[in-house]
Short mmCIF file of C-alpha atoms in Angstrom, two decimals:
data_model
loop_
_atom_site.label_atom_id
_atom_site.label_comp_id
_atom_site.label_asym_id
_atom_site.label_seq_id
_atom_site.Cartn_x
_atom_site.Cartn_y
_atom_site.Cartn_z
CA MET A 1 0.00 0.00 0.00
CA GLU A 2 1.08 3.58 -0.61
CA PRO A 3 1.84 5.53 2.56
CA GLY A 4 -0.78 8.07 1.58
CA ASN A 5 -3.51 5.45 1.78
CA GLU A 6 -2.73 4.63 5.41
CA THR A 7 -4.72 6.18 8.22
CA GLN A 8 -5.15 5.78 11.96
CA ILE A 9 -8.77 4.74 12.11
CA SER A 10 -10.99 5.36 15.13
CA LYS A 11 -13.40 2.42 14.86
CA PHE A 12 -14.07 -1.00 13.37
CA HIS A 13 -17.30 -2.71 12.32
CA LEU A 14 -17.77 -6.21 13.72
CA LEU A 15 -19.84 -8.19 11.22
CA GLY A 16 -20.53 -11.10 13.59
CA LEU A 17 -22.05 -14.42 12.59
CA SER A 18 -24.73 -12.96 10.34
CA GLU A 19 -25.96 -9.59 9.14
CA ASP A 20 -29.49 -10.90 8.60
CA PRO A 21 -31.81 -8.79 10.85
CA GLU A 22 -34.19 -11.72 11.30
CA LEU A 23 -31.45 -13.84 12.87
CA GLN A 24 -30.31 -11.20 15.35
CA PRO A 25 -32.93 -12.03 18.06
CA LEU A 26 -32.00 -15.73 17.82
CA ILE A 27 -28.27 -14.98 18.07
CA PHE A 28 -28.92 -12.58 20.98
CA GLY A 29 -30.98 -15.14 22.89
CA LEU A 30 -28.49 -17.95 22.24
CA PHE A 31 -25.43 -16.02 23.42
CA LEU A 32 -27.27 -14.48 26.37
CA CYS A 33 -28.25 -17.97 27.58
CA MET A 34 -24.70 -19.29 27.12
CA TYR A 35 -23.26 -16.30 28.95
CA LEU A 36 -25.64 -16.64 31.90
CA ILE A 37 -24.98 -20.39 32.14
CA THR A 38 -21.22 -19.75 32.05
CA VAL A 39 -21.30 -17.09 34.76
CA LEU A 40 -23.74 -18.98 37.00
CA GLY A 41 -22.00 -22.35 36.62
CA ASN A 42 -18.54 -21.01 37.35
CA LEU A 43 -19.79 -18.83 40.22
CA LEU A 44 -21.34 -21.91 41.82
CA ILE A 45 -18.00 -23.71 41.65
CA ILE A 46 -16.23 -20.74 43.26
CA LEU A 47 -18.87 -20.58 46.00
CA ALA A 48 -18.71 -24.34 46.55
CA VAL A 49 -14.92 -24.32 46.93
CA SER A 50 -14.87 -21.28 49.20
CA SER A 51 -17.74 -22.41 51.45
CA ASP A 52 -16.83 -26.09 51.98
CA SER A 53 -13.73 -26.67 54.12
CA HIS A 54 -13.34 -30.17 52.62
CA LEU A 55 -12.59 -28.49 49.28
CA HIS A 56 -9.77 -26.31 50.62
CA THR A 57 -7.18 -28.38 48.77
CA PRO A 58 -4.74 -27.50 45.96
CA MET A 59 -6.88 -29.19 43.29
CA TYR A 60 -10.02 -27.23 44.15
CA PHE A 61 -8.08 -24.00 44.75
CA LEU A 62 -6.81 -24.24 41.17
CA LEU A 63 -10.30 -25.16 39.92
CA ALA A 64 -11.77 -22.04 41.58
CA ASN A 65 -9.09 -19.93 39.88
CA LEU A 66 -9.91 -21.54 36.53
CA SER A 67 -13.60 -20.75 37.04
CA SER A 68 -12.72 -17.11 37.79
CA VAL A 69 -10.71 -16.92 34.56
CA ASP A 70 -13.57 -18.47 32.58
CA ILE A 71 -16.01 -15.82 33.82
CA CYS A 72 -13.61 -13.03 32.89
CA PHE A 73 -12.81 -14.70 29.55
CA THR A 74 -16.41 -14.69 28.34
CA SER A 75 -17.10 -11.26 29.88
CA THR A 76 -14.41 -9.79 27.62
CA THR A 77 -16.45 -10.43 24.47
CA ILE A 78 -20.08 -11.46 25.03
CA PRO A 79 -21.50 -8.36 26.82
CA LYS A 80 -20.15 -6.09 24.06
CA MET A 81 -21.57 -8.38 21.39
CA LEU A 82 -25.00 -8.47 23.10
CA TRP A 83 -24.93 -4.67 23.42
CA ASN A 84 -24.18 -4.31 19.71
CA ILE A 85 -27.11 -6.56 18.76
CA GLN A 86 -29.47 -4.77 21.15
CA THR A 87 -28.50 -1.30 19.89
CA GLN A 88 -28.27 -2.50 16.27
CA SER A 89 -24.75 -1.12 16.08
CA ASN A 90 -21.71 -3.23 15.22
CA VAL A 91 -19.14 -0.53 15.96
CA ILE A 92 -16.19 -0.93 18.31
CA SER A 93 -13.67 1.86 18.85
CA TYR A 94 -9.99 1.44 18.03
CA ALA A 95 -9.11 1.75 21.73
CA GLY A 96 -11.87 -0.71 22.60
CA CYS A 97 -10.54 -3.18 20.05
CA ILE A 98 -7.00 -3.02 21.45
CA THR A 99 -8.38 -3.38 24.99
CA GLN A 100 -10.42 -6.40 23.96
CA ILE A 101 -7.35 -8.02 22.38
CA TYR A 102 -5.36 -7.36 25.58
CA PHE A 103 -7.88 -9.04 27.88
CA LEU A 104 -8.55 -11.93 25.47
CA ILE A 105 -4.86 -12.80 25.38
CA LEU A 106 -4.56 -12.24 29.14
CA PHE A 107 -7.33 -14.66 30.10
CA ALA A 108 -6.49 -17.20 27.38
CA GLY A 109 -2.91 -17.25 28.61
CA SER A 110 -4.04 -17.58 32.23
CA GLU A 111 -6.22 -20.54 31.27
CA ILE A 112 -3.33 -22.24 29.48
CA PHE A 113 -0.97 -21.83 32.45
CA LEU A 114 -3.61 -22.89 34.99
CA LEU A 115 -4.38 -26.04 33.02
CA SER A 116 -0.68 -26.94 33.06
CA VAL A 117 -0.45 -26.26 36.82
CA MET A 118 -3.51 -28.47 37.35
CA ALA A 119 -1.81 -31.24 35.37
CA TYR A 120 1.24 -30.91 37.64
CA ASP A 121 -1.05 -31.12 40.67
CA ARG A 122 -2.54 -34.40 39.40
CA PHE A 123 0.96 -35.70 38.63
CA VAL A 124 2.10 -35.08 42.21
CA ALA A 125 -1.14 -36.50 43.68
CA ILE A 126 -0.91 -39.79 41.75
CA CYS A 127 2.83 -40.30 41.33
CA HIS A 128 3.92 -38.97 44.75
CA PRO A 129 0.84 -39.35 47.00
CA LEU A 130 2.79 -39.56 50.27
CA HIS A 131 4.53 -36.24 49.59
CA TYR A 132 1.51 -34.49 48.03
CA THR A 133 0.66 -32.17 50.93
CA VAL A 134 4.33 -31.28 51.40
CA ILE A 135 4.99 -30.51 47.72
CA MET A 136 1.67 -28.84 46.88
CA ASN A 137 1.68 -26.56 49.91
CA PRO A 138 -0.35 -23.31 49.94
CA GLN A 139 2.76 -21.21 49.30
CA LEU A 140 3.68 -23.13 46.15
CA CYS A 141 0.08 -23.10 44.87
CA GLY A 142 -0.14 -19.35 45.37
CA LEU A 143 3.24 -18.84 43.71
CA LEU A 144 2.29 -20.96 40.67
CA VAL A 145 -0.95 -19.00 40.19
CA LEU A 146 0.88 -15.68 40.64
CA VAL A 147 3.53 -16.64 38.06
CA SER A 148 0.75 -17.72 35.67
CA TRP A 149 -0.86 -14.28 35.93
CA ILE A 150 2.45 -12.40 35.57
CA MET A 151 3.39 -14.37 32.44
CA SER A 152 -0.07 -13.80 30.97
CA ILE A 153 0.00 -10.06 31.71
CA LEU A 154 3.42 -9.61 30.12
CA ASN A 155 2.42 -11.64 27.05
CA SER A 156 -0.84 -9.74 26.49
CA LEU A 157 0.89 -6.40 27.06
CA LEU A 158 3.53 -7.27 24.46
CA HIS A 159 0.95 -8.18 21.79
CA SER A 160 -1.19 -5.11 22.54
CA LEU A 161 1.78 -2.78 22.21
CA MET A 162 2.79 -4.52 18.99
CA MET A 163 -0.71 -3.86 17.63
CA LEU A 164 -0.25 -0.11 18.14
CA ARG A 165 2.50 -0.01 15.52
CA LEU A 166 0.17 -1.28 12.78
CA SER A 167 -1.65 0.97 10.31
CA PHE A 168 -5.03 0.20 8.75
CA CYS A 169 -6.26 1.39 5.37
CA THR A 170 -9.83 0.85 4.20
CA HIS A 171 -10.42 -2.51 5.89
CA PHE A 172 -12.67 -1.28 8.67
CA GLN A 173 -14.93 -4.33 8.59
CA VAL A 174 -14.00 -7.31 10.79
CA SER A 175 -15.68 -10.60 9.88
CA HIS A 176 -15.81 -11.60 13.49
CA LEU A 177 -17.79 -11.28 16.73
CA PHE A 178 -14.94 -9.52 18.48
CA CYS A 179 -11.42 -8.21 17.94
CA GLU A 180 -9.02 -11.14 17.86
CA LEU A 181 -5.27 -10.76 17.42
CA ILE A 182 -4.76 -12.92 14.36
CA GLN A 183 -7.77 -11.40 12.55
CA MET A 184 -6.64 -7.83 13.21
CA ILE A 185 -3.08 -8.51 12.04
CA GLN A 186 -4.49 -9.83 8.76
CA LEU A 187 -6.48 -6.59 8.28
CA ALA A 188 -3.44 -4.30 8.66
CA CYS A 189 -1.96 -2.75 5.54
CA SER A 190 1.44 -2.01 7.08
CA ASP A 191 4.23 -4.56 7.46
CA THR A 192 3.05 -7.32 9.81
CA PHE A 193 6.15 -9.55 9.68
CA LEU A 194 7.29 -8.64 13.20
CA ASN A 195 3.77 -9.05 14.61
CA ASN A 196 3.41 -12.47 13.04
CA LEU A 197 6.86 -13.48 14.23
CA VAL A 198 6.12 -12.48 17.83
CA MET A 199 2.64 -14.03 17.72
CA TYR A 200 3.80 -17.45 16.50
CA PHE A 201 6.89 -17.43 18.71
CA ALA A 202 4.69 -16.74 21.74
CA LEU A 203 2.26 -19.43 20.57
CA VAL A 204 5.02 -22.04 20.40
CA LEU A 205 6.66 -20.96 23.65
CA LEU A 206 3.69 -20.11 25.87
CA CYS A 207 1.19 -22.63 24.47
CA GLY A 208 3.51 -25.40 23.30
CA GLY A 209 5.61 -25.30 26.49
CA PRO A 210 2.69 -25.78 28.92
CA PHE A 211 1.15 -28.37 26.57
CA ALA A 212 4.43 -30.33 26.58
CA GLY A 213 4.34 -30.16 30.38
CA ILE A 214 0.79 -31.51 30.39
CA LEU A 215 1.78 -34.39 28.08
CA TYR A 216 4.78 -35.22 30.27
CA SER A 217 2.65 -35.15 33.44
CA TYR A 218 0.05 -37.47 31.95
CA SER A 219 2.66 -39.85 30.56
CA LYS A 220 3.93 -40.29 34.13
CA ILE A 221 0.38 -40.51 35.47
CA LEU A 222 -0.52 -43.21 32.94
CA SER A 223 2.60 -45.14 33.84
CA ALA A 224 1.74 -44.91 37.54
CA ILE A 225 -1.87 -46.01 36.96
CA CYS A 226 -0.70 -49.05 34.99
CA ARG A 227 1.31 -50.15 38.02
CA ILE A 228 -1.77 -50.16 40.26
CA SER A 229 -2.83 -53.76 40.79
CA SER A 230 -6.57 -53.39 41.49
CA ALA A 231 -9.07 -52.34 38.83
CA GLN A 232 -10.89 -50.17 41.37
CA GLY A 233 -7.66 -48.37 42.22
CA LYS A 234 -6.96 -47.70 38.54
CA TYR A 235 -10.48 -46.38 38.03
CA LYS A 236 -10.27 -44.09 41.06
CA ALA A 237 -6.89 -42.70 39.97
CA PHE A 238 -8.01 -42.10 36.39
CA SER A 239 -11.34 -40.57 37.41
CA THR A 240 -9.50 -37.74 39.20
CA CYS A 241 -7.84 -36.81 35.88
CA ALA A 242 -10.70 -37.43 33.44
CA SER A 243 -12.34 -34.01 33.88
CA HIS A 244 -9.06 -32.15 33.48
CA LEU A 245 -8.15 -34.17 30.39
CA SER A 246 -11.53 -33.35 28.84
CA VAL A 247 -11.10 -29.62 29.44
CA VAL A 248 -7.51 -29.62 28.12
CA SER A 249 -8.53 -31.48 24.97
CA LEU A 250 -11.50 -29.18 24.32
CA PHE A 251 -9.55 -25.96 24.90
CA TYR A 252 -6.41 -26.85 22.96
CA CYS A 253 -8.30 -28.35 20.00
CA THR A 254 -10.45 -25.24 19.57
CA LEU A 255 -7.48 -22.91 20.10
CA LEU A 256 -5.56 -24.80 17.42
CA GLY A 257 -8.61 -24.50 15.18
CA VAL A 258 -8.41 -20.69 15.37
CA TYR A 259 -4.96 -20.65 13.78
CA LEU A 260 -5.81 -23.35 11.25
CA SER A 261 -8.97 -21.52 10.18
CA ALA A 262 -6.92 -18.35 9.72
CA ALA A 263 -4.92 -20.26 7.11
CA ALA A 264 -8.17 -21.10 5.27
CA PRO A 265 -9.96 -17.73 4.93
CA GLN A 266 -11.99 -18.99 1.97
CA ILE A 267 -14.31 -20.85 4.36
CA PRO A 268 -16.97 -18.31 5.48
CA HIS A 269 -17.18 -17.68 9.24
CA SER A 270 -14.89 -20.66 9.99
CA GLY A 271 -12.67 -18.59 12.27
CA THR A 272 -15.67 -17.03 14.01
CA VAL A 273 -17.27 -20.39 14.81
CA VAL A 274 -14.02 -21.85 16.16
CA SER A 275 -13.35 -18.72 18.25
CA VAL A 276 -16.83 -19.00 19.76
CA MET A 277 -15.97 -22.58 20.75
CA TYR A 278 -12.93 -21.65 22.84
CA THR A 279 -14.12 -18.28 24.19
CA VAL A 280 -17.75 -19.16 24.94
CA VAL A 281 -18.57 -22.87 24.66
CA THR A 282 -15.52 -24.22 26.53
CA PRO A 283 -15.95 -21.94 29.59
CA MET A 284 -19.66 -22.83 29.60
CA LEU A 285 -18.97 -26.59 29.56
CA ASN A 286 -16.19 -26.55 32.18
CA PRO A 287 -18.56 -26.43 35.21
CA PHE A 288 -20.54 -29.37 33.82
CA ILE A 289 -17.39 -31.38 33.10
CA TYR A 290 -15.99 -30.82 36.59
CA THR A 291 -19.25 -31.44 38.48
CA LEU A 292 -20.74 -34.30 36.47
CA ARG A 293 -18.84 -37.06 38.29
CA ASN A 294 -17.39 -35.16 41.23
CA LYS A 295 -19.13 -36.14 44.46
CA ASP A 296 -17.31 -33.51 46.54
CA ILE A 297 -18.47 -30.63 44.34
CA LYS A 298 -22.00 -32.07 44.20
CA ARG A 299 -22.15 -32.27 47.99
CA ALA A 300 -20.93 -28.69 48.36
CA LEU A 301 -23.41 -27.42 45.73
CA LYS A 302 -26.23 -29.26 47.49
CA GLY A 303 -25.34 -27.35 50.64
CA ILE A 304 -25.50 -24.05 48.73
CA ILE A 305 -28.65 -24.46 46.64
CA GLY A 306 -30.41 -27.00 48.88
CA VAL A 307 -31.22 -29.58 46.21
CA PRO A 308 -29.20 -32.53 44.81
CA VAL A 309 -27.10 -31.76 41.73
CA MET A 310 -27.33 -34.31 38.89
#
């Protein structure tokens, strides 16, 4: 592009899933329900963990932190999207777009690090059960969560500052529900080589590293479970990891789908659908996954709401 065609724009237009006016009430109702379920479900887990002394353990401390991140994650995008549908305006300011990118990366990074810390917690619990309370002491748990947040803050700050160096020409329309880093980089008309380099380097380092840690932890866990003689013991050990494995698989598969869909822009709304999966659907399903077969959480929830849960 010629330098004269570049401009510092003040707003973007988010096109969303569909521009059909007749579909807007359906989309509004669907996302409002998913948002309320996400917030309510994760709030119940936080309340259950904080109110039941039996759940004051490293595993449930980390789960409560994950639930907090999930609430913040969806709150970064869905309220703005619902507001746009309600006001029949798809505009987001430039500053609002950068802010949305910052918090999306922040909470996505926090989720990635927390999932890896939770895998380490299960590794210690199954492979070193006699030393579990000594290793996973409150100080270490707090330190691991603090480091996760610091790493996520620094990563999101880096990407947000890198976005400020980009110029946009006439591409004010974003075929998405919200401002996402990879989509916005593709819209820029200035040189994006450095942004892409930093983005994919961070993806390999900060996503691939924790994922490698999760794989290593579960390889050791699987080896330890195979050495258990009784079938009941194997089942009990594996059942403590099943929920976490489900959440990790769901989150990483959808996150990978975002970058794969970006490489196939010819498929309409493919990136939008995949992004909805990891920013909305996964946080909504997490409370169900963690409570479905967890008797401790069910007992605590029964004490809160007064009726049996599932």
